[in-house]
mmCIF file of C-alpha atoms and ligand atoms in Angstrom:
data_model
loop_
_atom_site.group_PDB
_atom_site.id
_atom_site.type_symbol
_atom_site.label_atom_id
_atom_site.label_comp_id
_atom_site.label_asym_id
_atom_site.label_seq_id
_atom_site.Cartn_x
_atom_site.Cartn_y
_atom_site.Cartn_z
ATOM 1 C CA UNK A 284 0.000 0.000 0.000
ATOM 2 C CA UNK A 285 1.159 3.375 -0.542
ATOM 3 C CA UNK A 286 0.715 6.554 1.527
ATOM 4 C CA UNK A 287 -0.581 9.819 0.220
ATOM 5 C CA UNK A 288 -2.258 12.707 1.275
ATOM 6 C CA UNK A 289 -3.358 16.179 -0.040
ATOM 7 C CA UNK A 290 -3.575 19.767 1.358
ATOM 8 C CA UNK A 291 -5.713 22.841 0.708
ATOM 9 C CA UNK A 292 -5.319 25.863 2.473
ATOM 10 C CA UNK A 293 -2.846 29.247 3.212
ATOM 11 C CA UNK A 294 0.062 28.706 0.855
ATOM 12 C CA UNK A 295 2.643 26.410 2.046
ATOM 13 C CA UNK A 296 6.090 25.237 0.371
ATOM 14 C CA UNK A 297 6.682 21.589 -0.731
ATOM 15 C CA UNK A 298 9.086 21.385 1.936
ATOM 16 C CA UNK A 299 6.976 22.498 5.151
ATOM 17 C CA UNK A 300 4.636 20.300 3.802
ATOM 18 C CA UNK A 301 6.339 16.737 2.411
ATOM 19 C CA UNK A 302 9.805 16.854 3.928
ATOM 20 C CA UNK A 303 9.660 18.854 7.482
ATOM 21 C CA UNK A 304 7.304 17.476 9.551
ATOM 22 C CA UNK A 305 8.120 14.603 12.277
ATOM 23 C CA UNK A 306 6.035 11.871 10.511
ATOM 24 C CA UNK A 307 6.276 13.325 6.826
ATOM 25 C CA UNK A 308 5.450 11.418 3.583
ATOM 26 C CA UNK A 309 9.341 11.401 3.070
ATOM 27 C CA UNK A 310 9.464 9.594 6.278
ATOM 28 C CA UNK A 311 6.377 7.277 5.553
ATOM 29 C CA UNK A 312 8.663 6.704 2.395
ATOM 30 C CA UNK A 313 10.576 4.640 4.981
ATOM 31 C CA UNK A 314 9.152 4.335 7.906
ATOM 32 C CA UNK A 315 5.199 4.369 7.826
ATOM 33 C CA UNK A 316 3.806 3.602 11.070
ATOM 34 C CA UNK A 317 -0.353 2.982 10.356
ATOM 35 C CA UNK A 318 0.229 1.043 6.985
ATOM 36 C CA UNK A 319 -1.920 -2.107 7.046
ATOM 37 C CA UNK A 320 0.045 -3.500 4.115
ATOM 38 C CA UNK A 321 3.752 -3.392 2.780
ATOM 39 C CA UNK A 322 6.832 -1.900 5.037
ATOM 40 C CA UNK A 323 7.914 0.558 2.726
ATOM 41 C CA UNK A 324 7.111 2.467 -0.110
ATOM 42 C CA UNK A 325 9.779 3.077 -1.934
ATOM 43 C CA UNK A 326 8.514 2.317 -5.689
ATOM 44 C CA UNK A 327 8.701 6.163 -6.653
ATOM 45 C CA UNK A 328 6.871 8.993 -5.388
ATOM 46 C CA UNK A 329 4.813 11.710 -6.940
ATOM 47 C CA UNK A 330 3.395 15.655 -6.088
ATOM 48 C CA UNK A 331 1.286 17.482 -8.092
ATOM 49 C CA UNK A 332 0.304 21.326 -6.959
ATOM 50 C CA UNK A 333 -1.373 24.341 -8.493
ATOM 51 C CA UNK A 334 0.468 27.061 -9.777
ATOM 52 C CA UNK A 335 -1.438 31.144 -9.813
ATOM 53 C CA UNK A 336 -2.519 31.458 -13.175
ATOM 54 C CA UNK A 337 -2.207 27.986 -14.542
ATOM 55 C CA UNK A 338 -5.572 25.911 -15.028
ATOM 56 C CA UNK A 339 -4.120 22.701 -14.978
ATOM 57 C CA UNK A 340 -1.580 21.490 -12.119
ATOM 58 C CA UNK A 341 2.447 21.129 -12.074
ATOM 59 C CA UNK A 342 3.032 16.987 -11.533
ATOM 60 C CA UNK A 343 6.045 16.130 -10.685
ATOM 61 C CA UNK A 344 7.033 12.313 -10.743
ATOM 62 C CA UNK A 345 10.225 9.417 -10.217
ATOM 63 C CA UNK A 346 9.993 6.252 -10.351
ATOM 64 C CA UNK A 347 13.215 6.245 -7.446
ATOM 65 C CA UNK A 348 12.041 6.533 -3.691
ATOM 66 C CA UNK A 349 11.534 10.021 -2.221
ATOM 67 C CA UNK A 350 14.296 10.130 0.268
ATOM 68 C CA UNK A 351 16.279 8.763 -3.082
ATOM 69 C CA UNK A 352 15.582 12.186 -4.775
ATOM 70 C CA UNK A 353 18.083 15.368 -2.780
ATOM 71 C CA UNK A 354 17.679 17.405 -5.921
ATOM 72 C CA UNK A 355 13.665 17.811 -5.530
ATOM 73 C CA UNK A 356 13.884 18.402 -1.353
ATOM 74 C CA UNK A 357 15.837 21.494 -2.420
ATOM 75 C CA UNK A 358 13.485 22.572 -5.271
ATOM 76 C CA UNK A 359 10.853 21.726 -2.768
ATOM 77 C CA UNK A 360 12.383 24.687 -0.440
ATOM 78 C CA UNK A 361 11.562 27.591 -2.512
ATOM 79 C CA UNK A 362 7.915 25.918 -4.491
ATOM 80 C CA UNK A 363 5.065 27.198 -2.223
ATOM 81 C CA UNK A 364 1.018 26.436 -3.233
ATOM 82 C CA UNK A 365 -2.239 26.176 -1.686
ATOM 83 C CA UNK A 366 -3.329 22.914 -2.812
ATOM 84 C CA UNK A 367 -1.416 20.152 -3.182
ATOM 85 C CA UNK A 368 -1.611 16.335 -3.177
ATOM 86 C CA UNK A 369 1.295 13.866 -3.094
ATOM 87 C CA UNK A 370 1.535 10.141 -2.720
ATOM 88 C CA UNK A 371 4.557 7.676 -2.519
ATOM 89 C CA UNK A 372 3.925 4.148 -3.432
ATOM 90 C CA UNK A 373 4.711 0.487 -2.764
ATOM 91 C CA UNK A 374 4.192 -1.506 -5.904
ATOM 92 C CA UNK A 375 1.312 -4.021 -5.867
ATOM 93 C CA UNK A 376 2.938 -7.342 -6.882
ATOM 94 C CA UNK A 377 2.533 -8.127 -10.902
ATOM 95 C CA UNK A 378 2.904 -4.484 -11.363
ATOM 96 C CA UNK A 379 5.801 -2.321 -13.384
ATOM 97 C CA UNK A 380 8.269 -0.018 -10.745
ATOM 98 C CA UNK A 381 8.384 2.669 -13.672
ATOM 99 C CA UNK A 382 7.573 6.466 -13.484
ATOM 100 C CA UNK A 383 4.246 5.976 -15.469
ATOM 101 C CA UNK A 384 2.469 4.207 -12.531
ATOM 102 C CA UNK A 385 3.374 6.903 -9.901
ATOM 103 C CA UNK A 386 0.747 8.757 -8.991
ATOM 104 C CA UNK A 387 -0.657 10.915 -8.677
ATOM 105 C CA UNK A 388 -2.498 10.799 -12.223
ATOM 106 C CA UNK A 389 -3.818 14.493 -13.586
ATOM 107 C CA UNK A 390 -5.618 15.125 -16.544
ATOM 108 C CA UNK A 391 -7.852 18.552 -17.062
ATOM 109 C CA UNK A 392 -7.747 19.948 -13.797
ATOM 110 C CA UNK A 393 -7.907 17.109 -11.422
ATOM 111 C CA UNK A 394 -4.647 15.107 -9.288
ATOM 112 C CA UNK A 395 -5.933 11.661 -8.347
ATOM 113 C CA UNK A 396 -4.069 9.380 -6.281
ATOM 114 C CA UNK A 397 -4.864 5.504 -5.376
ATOM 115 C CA UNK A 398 -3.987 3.996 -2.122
ATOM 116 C CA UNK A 399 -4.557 0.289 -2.632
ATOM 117 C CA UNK A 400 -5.106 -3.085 -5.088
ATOM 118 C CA UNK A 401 -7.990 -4.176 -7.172
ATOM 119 C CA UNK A 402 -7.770 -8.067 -5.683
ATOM 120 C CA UNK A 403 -7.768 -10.281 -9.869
ATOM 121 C CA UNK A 404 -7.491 -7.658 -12.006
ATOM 122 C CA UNK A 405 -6.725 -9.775 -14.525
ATOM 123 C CA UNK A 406 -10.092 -10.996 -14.145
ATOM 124 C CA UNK A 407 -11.922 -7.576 -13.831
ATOM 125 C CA UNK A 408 -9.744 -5.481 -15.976
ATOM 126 C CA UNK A 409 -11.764 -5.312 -19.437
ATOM 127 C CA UNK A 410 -15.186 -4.524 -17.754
ATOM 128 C CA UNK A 411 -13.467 -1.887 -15.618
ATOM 129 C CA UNK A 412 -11.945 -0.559 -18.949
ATOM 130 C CA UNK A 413 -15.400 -0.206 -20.447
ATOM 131 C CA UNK A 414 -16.086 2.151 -17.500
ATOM 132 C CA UNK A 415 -12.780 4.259 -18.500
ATOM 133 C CA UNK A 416 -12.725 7.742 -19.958
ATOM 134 C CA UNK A 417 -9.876 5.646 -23.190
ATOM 135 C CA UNK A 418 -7.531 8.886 -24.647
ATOM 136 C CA UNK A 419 -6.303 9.837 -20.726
ATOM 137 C CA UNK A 420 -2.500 8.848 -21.078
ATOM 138 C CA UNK A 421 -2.254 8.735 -17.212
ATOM 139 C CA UNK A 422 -5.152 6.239 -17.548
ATOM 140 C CA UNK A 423 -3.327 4.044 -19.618
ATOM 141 C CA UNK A 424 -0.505 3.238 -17.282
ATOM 142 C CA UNK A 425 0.185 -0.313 -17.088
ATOM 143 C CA UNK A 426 -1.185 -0.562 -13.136
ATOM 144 C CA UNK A 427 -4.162 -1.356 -11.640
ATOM 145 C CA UNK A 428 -4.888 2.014 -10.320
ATOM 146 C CA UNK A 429 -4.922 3.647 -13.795
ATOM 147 C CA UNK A 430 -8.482 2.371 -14.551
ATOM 148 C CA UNK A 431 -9.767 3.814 -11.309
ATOM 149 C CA UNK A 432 -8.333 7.389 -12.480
ATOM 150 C CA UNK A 433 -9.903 6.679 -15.947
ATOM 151 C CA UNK A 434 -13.106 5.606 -14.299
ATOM 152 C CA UNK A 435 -12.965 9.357 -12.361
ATOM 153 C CA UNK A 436 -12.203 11.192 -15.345
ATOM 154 C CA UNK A 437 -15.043 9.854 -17.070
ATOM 155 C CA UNK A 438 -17.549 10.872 -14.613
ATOM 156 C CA UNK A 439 -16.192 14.150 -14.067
ATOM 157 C CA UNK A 440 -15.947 15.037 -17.476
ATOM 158 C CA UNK A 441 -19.839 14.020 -17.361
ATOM 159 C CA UNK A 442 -20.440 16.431 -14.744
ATOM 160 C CA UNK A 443 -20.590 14.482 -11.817
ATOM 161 C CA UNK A 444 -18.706 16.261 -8.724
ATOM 162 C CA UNK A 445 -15.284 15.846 -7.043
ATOM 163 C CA UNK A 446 -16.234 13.500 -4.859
ATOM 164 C CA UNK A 447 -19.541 11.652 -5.972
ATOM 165 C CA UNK A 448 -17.163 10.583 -8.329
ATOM 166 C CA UNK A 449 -15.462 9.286 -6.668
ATOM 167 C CA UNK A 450 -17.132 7.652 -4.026
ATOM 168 C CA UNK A 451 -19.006 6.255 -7.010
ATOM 169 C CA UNK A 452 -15.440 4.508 -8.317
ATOM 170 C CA UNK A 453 -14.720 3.113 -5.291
ATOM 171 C CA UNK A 454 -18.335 1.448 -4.708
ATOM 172 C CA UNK A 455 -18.364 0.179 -7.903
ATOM 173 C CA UNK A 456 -15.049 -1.221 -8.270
ATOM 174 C CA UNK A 457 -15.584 -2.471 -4.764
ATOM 175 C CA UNK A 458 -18.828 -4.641 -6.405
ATOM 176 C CA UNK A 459 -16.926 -5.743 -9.005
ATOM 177 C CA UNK A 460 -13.494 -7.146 -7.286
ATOM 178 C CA UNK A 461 -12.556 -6.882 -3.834
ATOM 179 C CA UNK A 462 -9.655 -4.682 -3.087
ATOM 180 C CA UNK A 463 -8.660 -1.563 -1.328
ATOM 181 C CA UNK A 464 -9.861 1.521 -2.598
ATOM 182 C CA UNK A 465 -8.973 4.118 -0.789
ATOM 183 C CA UNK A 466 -9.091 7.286 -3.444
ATOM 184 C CA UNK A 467 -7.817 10.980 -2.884
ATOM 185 C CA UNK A 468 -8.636 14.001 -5.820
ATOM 186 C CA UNK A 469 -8.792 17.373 -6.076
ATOM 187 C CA UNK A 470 -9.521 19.828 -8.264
ATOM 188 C CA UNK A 471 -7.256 22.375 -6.680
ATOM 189 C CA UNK A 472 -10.404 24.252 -4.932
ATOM 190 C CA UNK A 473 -11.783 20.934 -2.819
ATOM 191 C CA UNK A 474 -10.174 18.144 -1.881
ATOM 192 C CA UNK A 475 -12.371 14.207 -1.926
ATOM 193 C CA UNK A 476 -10.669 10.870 -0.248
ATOM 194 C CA UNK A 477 -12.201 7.631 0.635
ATOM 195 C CA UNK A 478 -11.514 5.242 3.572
ATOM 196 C CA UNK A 479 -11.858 2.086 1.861
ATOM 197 C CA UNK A 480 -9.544 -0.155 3.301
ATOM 198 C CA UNK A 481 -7.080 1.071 4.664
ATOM 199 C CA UNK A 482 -6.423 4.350 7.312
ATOM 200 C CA UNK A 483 -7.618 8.017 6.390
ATOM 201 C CA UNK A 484 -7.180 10.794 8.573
ATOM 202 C CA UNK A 485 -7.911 14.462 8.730
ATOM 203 C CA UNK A 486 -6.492 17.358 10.030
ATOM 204 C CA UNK A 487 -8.429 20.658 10.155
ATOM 205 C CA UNK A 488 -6.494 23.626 11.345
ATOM 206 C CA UNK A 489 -7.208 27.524 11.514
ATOM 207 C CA UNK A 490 -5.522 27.974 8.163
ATOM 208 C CA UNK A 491 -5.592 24.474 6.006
ATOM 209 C CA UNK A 492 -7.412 21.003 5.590
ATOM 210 C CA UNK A 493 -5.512 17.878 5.184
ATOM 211 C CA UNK A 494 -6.447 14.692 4.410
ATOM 212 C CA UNK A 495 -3.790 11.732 4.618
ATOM 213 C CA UNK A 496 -3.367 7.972 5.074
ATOM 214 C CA UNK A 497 -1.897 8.825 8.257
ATOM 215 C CA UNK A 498 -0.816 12.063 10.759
ATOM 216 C CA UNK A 499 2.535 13.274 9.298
ATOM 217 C CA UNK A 500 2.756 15.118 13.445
ATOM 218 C CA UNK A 501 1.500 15.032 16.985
ATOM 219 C CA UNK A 502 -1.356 17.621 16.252
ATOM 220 C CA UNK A 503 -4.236 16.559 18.485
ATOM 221 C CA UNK A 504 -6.364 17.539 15.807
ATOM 222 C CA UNK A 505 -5.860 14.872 13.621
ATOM 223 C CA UNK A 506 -8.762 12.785 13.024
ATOM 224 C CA UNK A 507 -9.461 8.800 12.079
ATOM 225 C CA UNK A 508 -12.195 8.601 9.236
ATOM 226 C CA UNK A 509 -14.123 5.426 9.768
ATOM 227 C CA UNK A 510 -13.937 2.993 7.096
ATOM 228 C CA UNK A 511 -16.559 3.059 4.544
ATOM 229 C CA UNK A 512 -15.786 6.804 4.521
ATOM 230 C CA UNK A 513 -16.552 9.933 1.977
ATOM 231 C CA UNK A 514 -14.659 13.069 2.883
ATOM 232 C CA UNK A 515 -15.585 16.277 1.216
ATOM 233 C CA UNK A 516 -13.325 19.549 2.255
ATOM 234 C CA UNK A 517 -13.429 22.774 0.734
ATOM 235 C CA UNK A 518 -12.243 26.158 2.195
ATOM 236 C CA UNK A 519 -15.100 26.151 4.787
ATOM 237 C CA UNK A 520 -14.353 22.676 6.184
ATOM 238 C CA UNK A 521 -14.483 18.850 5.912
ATOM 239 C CA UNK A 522 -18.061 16.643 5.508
ATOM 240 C CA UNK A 523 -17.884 13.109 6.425
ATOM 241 C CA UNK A 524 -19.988 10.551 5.221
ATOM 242 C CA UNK A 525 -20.534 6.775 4.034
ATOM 243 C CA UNK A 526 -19.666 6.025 0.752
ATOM 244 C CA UNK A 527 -22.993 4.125 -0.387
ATOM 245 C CA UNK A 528 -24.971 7.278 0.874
ATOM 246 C CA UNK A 529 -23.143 9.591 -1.215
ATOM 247 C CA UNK A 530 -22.283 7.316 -4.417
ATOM 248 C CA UNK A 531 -26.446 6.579 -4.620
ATOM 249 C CA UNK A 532 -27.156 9.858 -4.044
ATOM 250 C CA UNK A 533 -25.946 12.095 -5.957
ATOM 251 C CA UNK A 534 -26.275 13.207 -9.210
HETATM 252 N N1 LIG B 259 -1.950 -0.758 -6.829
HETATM 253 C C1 LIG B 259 -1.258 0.490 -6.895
HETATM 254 C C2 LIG B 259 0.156 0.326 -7.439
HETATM 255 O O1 LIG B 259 0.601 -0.732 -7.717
HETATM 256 C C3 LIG B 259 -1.217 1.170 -5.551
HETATM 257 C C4 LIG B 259 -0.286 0.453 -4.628
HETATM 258 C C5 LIG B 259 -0.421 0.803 -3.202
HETATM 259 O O2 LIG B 259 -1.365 1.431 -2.716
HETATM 260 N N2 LIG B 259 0.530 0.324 -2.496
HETATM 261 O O3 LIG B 259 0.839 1.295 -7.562
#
């Protein structure tokens, strides 16, 4: 399983946020401490931010581990944005270690990340394709996770909001093949993540939202999300609730 976890709020640089704190995602690179599966996660790594004036997002990937890659912690230093979402990942078995499957996935406007495995996707993979928005390149990546993205895509380009998309994905896949689906997007103004599987938490402060597979310090503001979770956050604040609700009820 991989970690990942995305921020919206006062501008903040790469650094502060992904290398600095105590429990950061460059330490959960190494060192994870609520992963359910896998000791490491040191497959590659991924960020993708928002940049004044530019629709679509800045993604920056390697297919090396985090701690692996000096010459980004110091570009990191001096990048500051207000939304960003990040991920580093632990290969799922049968699966390529090659910059392509690093997430997070963009396309349009949206970063999408996938903490998890769809359980025989061998078995699964064409009727999930079917389901696929077919000319996204990130969708294409030769990794489970791709379809999921493509999946998203599709149903946002239809319309369908951040995160009814994506609690939709994850209960469908979910019918389909049994797996871990937890899923993080944003759009750069909200932020959507599902607890499917594996651990979610969420940190609301003064100044910023946070969702992420696990505290990255010892703010006693962090939050679990119960499993079977939707999270919705926006500049006013984070909405929890079940997946089923949300992926039958909206539009
Ligand atoms: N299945 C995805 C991959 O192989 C995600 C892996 C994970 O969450 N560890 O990259």
């Amino acid at each position: 399983m991989c970690r990942h976890l995305a921020y919206l709020g006062a501008p903040t640089t790469l650094h502060d946020l992904l290398h600095a704190p105590a429990q950061s995602l460059l330490v959960q690179s190494y060192a994870p401490r609520r992963q359910k599966h896998g000791l490491v996660n040191a497959d590659g790594y991924g960020v993708g931010w928002y940049h004044p004036g530019r629709a679509r997002p800045v993604r920056y990937r390697r297919a090396t581990p985090m701690w692996a890659d000096a010459s980004f912690a110091e570009v990191a230093q001096v990048v500051s944005a207000a939304c960003v979402l990040a991920a580093v990942r632990s290969a799922t078995p049968g699966f390529p270690v090659d910059e392509s499957c690093a997430q997070p996935f963009t396309c349009d406007g949206w970063l999408f990340s996938h903490n998890g495995r769809i359980e025989g996707f061998a078995g699964v993979e064409e009727d999930l394709r079917r389901e696929a928005e077919p000319a996204v390149p990130d969708a294409r990546a030769p990794v489970d996770s791709a379809l999921l993205f493509g999946m998203a895509v599709r149903l946002w380009r239809r319309g369908r909001p951040l995160a009814g998309a994506l609690a939709h994905v994850a209960a469908r896949a979910s019918a389909l093949a049994p797996g871990r689906y937890n899923l993080l997007a944003t759009d750069g103004l909200r932020l959507a993540a599902t607890a499917c599987g594996d651990s979610l938490y969420v940190l609301r402060t003064g100044e910023a939202v946070v969702t992420a597979s696990e505290p990255f310090d010892g703010d006693a503001r962090w939050r679990q999300v119960p499993d079977g979770s939707l999270v919705t956050a926006d500049a006013h604040g984070a909405v929890i609730r079940p997946i089923e609700e949300v992926a039958c009820t909206d539009p």
